[in-house]
XYZ file of C-alpha atoms in Angstrom:
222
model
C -42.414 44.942 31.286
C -39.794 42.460 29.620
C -37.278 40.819 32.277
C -34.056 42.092 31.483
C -31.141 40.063 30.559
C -27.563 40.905 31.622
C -25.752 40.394 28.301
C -22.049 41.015 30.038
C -18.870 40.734 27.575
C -17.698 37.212 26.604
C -13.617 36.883 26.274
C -13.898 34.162 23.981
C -16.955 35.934 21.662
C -15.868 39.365 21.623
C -13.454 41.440 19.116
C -12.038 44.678 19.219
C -12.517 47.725 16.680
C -9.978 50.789 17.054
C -11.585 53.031 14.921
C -9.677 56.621 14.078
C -7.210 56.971 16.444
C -5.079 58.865 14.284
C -2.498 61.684 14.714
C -4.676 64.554 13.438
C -7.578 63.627 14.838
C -6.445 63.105 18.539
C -6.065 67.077 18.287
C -10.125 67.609 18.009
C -10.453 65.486 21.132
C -11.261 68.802 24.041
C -13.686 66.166 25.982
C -10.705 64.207 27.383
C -7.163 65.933 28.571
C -5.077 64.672 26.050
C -2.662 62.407 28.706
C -5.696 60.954 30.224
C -7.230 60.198 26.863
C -4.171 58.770 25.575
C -3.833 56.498 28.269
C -7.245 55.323 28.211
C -7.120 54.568 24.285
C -3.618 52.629 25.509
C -5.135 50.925 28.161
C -8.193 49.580 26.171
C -5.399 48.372 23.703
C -3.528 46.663 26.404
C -6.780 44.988 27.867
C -7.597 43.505 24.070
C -3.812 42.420 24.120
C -4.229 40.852 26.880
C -7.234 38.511 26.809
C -5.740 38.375 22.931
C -8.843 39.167 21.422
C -9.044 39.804 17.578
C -8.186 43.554 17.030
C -9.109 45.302 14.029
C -7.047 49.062 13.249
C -8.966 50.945 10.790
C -8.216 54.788 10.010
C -10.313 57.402 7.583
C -7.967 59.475 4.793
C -5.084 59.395 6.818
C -2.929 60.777 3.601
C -4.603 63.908 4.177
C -5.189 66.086 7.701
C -6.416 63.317 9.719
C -3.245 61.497 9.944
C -1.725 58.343 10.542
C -2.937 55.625 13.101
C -1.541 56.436 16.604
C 2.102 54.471 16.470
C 2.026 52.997 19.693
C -0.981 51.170 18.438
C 0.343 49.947 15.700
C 3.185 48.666 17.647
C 1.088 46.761 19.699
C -0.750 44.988 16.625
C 1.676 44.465 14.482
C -0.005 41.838 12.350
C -3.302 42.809 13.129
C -5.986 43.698 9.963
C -5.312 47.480 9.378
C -7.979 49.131 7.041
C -7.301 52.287 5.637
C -10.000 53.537 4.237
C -9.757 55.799 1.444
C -12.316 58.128 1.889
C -15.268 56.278 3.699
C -16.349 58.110 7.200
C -18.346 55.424 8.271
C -16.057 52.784 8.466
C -19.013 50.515 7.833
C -19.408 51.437 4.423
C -16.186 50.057 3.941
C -16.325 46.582 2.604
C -12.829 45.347 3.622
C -13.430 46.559 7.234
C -16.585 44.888 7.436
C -15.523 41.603 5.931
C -12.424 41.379 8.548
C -14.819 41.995 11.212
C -16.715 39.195 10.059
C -13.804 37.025 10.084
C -13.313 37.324 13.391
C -16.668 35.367 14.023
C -17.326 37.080 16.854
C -20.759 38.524 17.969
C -19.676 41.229 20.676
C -18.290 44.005 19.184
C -15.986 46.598 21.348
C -15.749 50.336 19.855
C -13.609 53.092 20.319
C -12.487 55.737 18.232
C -12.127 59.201 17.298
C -14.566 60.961 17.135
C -17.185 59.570 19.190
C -20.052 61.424 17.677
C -19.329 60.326 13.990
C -16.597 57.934 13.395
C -17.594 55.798 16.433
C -21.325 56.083 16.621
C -21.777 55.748 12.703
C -19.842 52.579 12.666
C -21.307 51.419 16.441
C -25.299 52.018 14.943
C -24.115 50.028 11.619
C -22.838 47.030 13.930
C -25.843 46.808 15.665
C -27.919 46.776 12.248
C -26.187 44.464 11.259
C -26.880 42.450 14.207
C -24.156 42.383 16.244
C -23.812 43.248 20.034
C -21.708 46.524 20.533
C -20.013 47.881 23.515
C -18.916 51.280 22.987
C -15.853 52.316 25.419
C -16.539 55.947 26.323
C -13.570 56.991 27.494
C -11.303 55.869 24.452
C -13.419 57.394 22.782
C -13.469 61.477 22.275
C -15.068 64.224 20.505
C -15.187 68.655 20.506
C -16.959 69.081 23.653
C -19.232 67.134 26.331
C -22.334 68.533 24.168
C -21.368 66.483 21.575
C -20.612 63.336 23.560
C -23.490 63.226 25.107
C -25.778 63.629 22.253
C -24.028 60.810 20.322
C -24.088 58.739 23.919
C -27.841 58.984 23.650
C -27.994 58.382 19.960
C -26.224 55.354 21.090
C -28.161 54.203 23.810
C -31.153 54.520 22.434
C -30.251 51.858 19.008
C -29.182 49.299 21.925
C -25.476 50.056 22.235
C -23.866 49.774 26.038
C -21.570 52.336 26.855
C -18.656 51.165 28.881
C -15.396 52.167 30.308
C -11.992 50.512 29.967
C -11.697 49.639 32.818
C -14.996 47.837 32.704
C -14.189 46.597 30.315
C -10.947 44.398 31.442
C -12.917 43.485 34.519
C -15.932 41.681 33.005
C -13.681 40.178 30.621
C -11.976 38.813 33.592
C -14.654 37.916 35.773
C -12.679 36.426 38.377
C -9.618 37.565 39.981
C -8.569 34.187 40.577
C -8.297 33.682 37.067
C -5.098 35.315 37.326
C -4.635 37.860 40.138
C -1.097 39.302 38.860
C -1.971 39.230 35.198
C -4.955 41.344 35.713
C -2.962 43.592 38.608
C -0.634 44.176 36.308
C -2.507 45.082 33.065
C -4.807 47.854 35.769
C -1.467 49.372 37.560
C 0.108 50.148 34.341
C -2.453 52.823 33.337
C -4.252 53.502 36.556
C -1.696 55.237 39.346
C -3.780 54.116 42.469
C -4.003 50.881 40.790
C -0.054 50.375 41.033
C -0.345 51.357 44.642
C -2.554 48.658 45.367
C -0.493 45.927 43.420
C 2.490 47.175 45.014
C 0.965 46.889 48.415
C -0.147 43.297 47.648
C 3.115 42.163 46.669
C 4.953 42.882 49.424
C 2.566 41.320 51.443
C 2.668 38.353 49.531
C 6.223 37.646 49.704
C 6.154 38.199 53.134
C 3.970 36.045 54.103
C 6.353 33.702 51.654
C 9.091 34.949 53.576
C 8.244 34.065 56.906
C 8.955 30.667 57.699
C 6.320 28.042 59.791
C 6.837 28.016 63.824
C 7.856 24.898 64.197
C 5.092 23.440 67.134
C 6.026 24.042 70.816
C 7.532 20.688 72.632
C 4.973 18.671 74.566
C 5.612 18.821 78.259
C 3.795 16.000 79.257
């Protein structure tokens, strides 16, 4: 039986692909409530944001029923490569798309998209052809039903792709709190409610503990 090997995401070899996230299409998503799913495709944006890792924005046909790319993500890439394909459903096949990705020079590949059993896992088994590590993030990532998630989960799994959540995600990018405790707080509370509890929590114990000033020591007696 061959050892395994924990092949954990790299902040400084990994790129993100937004694949689909487009108007029309976030209406097919029934896996997902639509607030939740929004917020997790938000959050995974705010996570690449934050450990700035290259971001690619690619949508499929979007002059016709499928829509234009999700605003609030192109708000928070402004300048980032944005690929719209004219008619390709595997973003692979699209040779602009796959040339950005290359430019990145980056070997880890993080996927999400709409919808997770054809835009995402066509372009996820193409990556992984081509040789590249890919880390599909299931919950930015939605489809018709759970039938259909979980098949293309397996399909997935089985060609080598780890499925991940955002959340995941953020923290093995980040690997050590100490790296930067409020940075990292702050990026979790803004999508995750209980999150914010716990940051708010920790603040105020922080600055109290700033707050209090040292006992001075008690006078000797002798």
């Amino acid at each position: 039986m061959a050892r395994f090997t924990y092949n954990r995401l790299d902040k400084n070899n990994a790129a993100v692909l937004l694949v689909d996230h487009q108007t029309g299409l976030l209406s097919l998503v029934k896996d997902f409530g639509a607030t939740d799913f929004k917020n997790n495709v938000l959050a995974l944006a705010s996570t690449a944001k934050f450990f700035n890792l290259p971001t690619i924005l690619t949508t499929s046909f979007e002059q016709g029923p499928n829509g234009p790319m999700l605003p609030e993500i192109k708000q928070l890439f402004p300048d980032a490569p944005y690929i719209a394909r004219p008619g390709q459903i595997n973003a692979w096949d699209n040779q602009d798309f796959v040339k950005v990705v290359e430019a990145t020079g980056k070997k880890q590949l993080i996927i999400a998209g709409i919808v997770t059993d054809v835009c995402v896992s066509f372009c996820a088994l193409s990556a992984v052809e081509a040789g590249y590590d890919v880390f599909v993030v299931t919950d930015a990532s939605g489809t018709f039903n759970e039938v259909c998630r979980d098949a293309a989960w397996s399909r997935m799994s089985s060609a080598g792709v780890q499925l991940v959540n955002w959340f995941s995600v953020a923290c093995e990018l980040h690997r050590d709190w100490r790296n930067d405790v409020e940075g990292l707080g702050s990026l979790l509370a803004g999508y995750i409610p209980d999150y914010k509890n716990l940051m708010t929590s920790y603040s105020a114990i922080q600055n109290g503990a700033a707050a209090t000033p040292e006992k001075a020591p008690a006078p000797s007696r002798g």
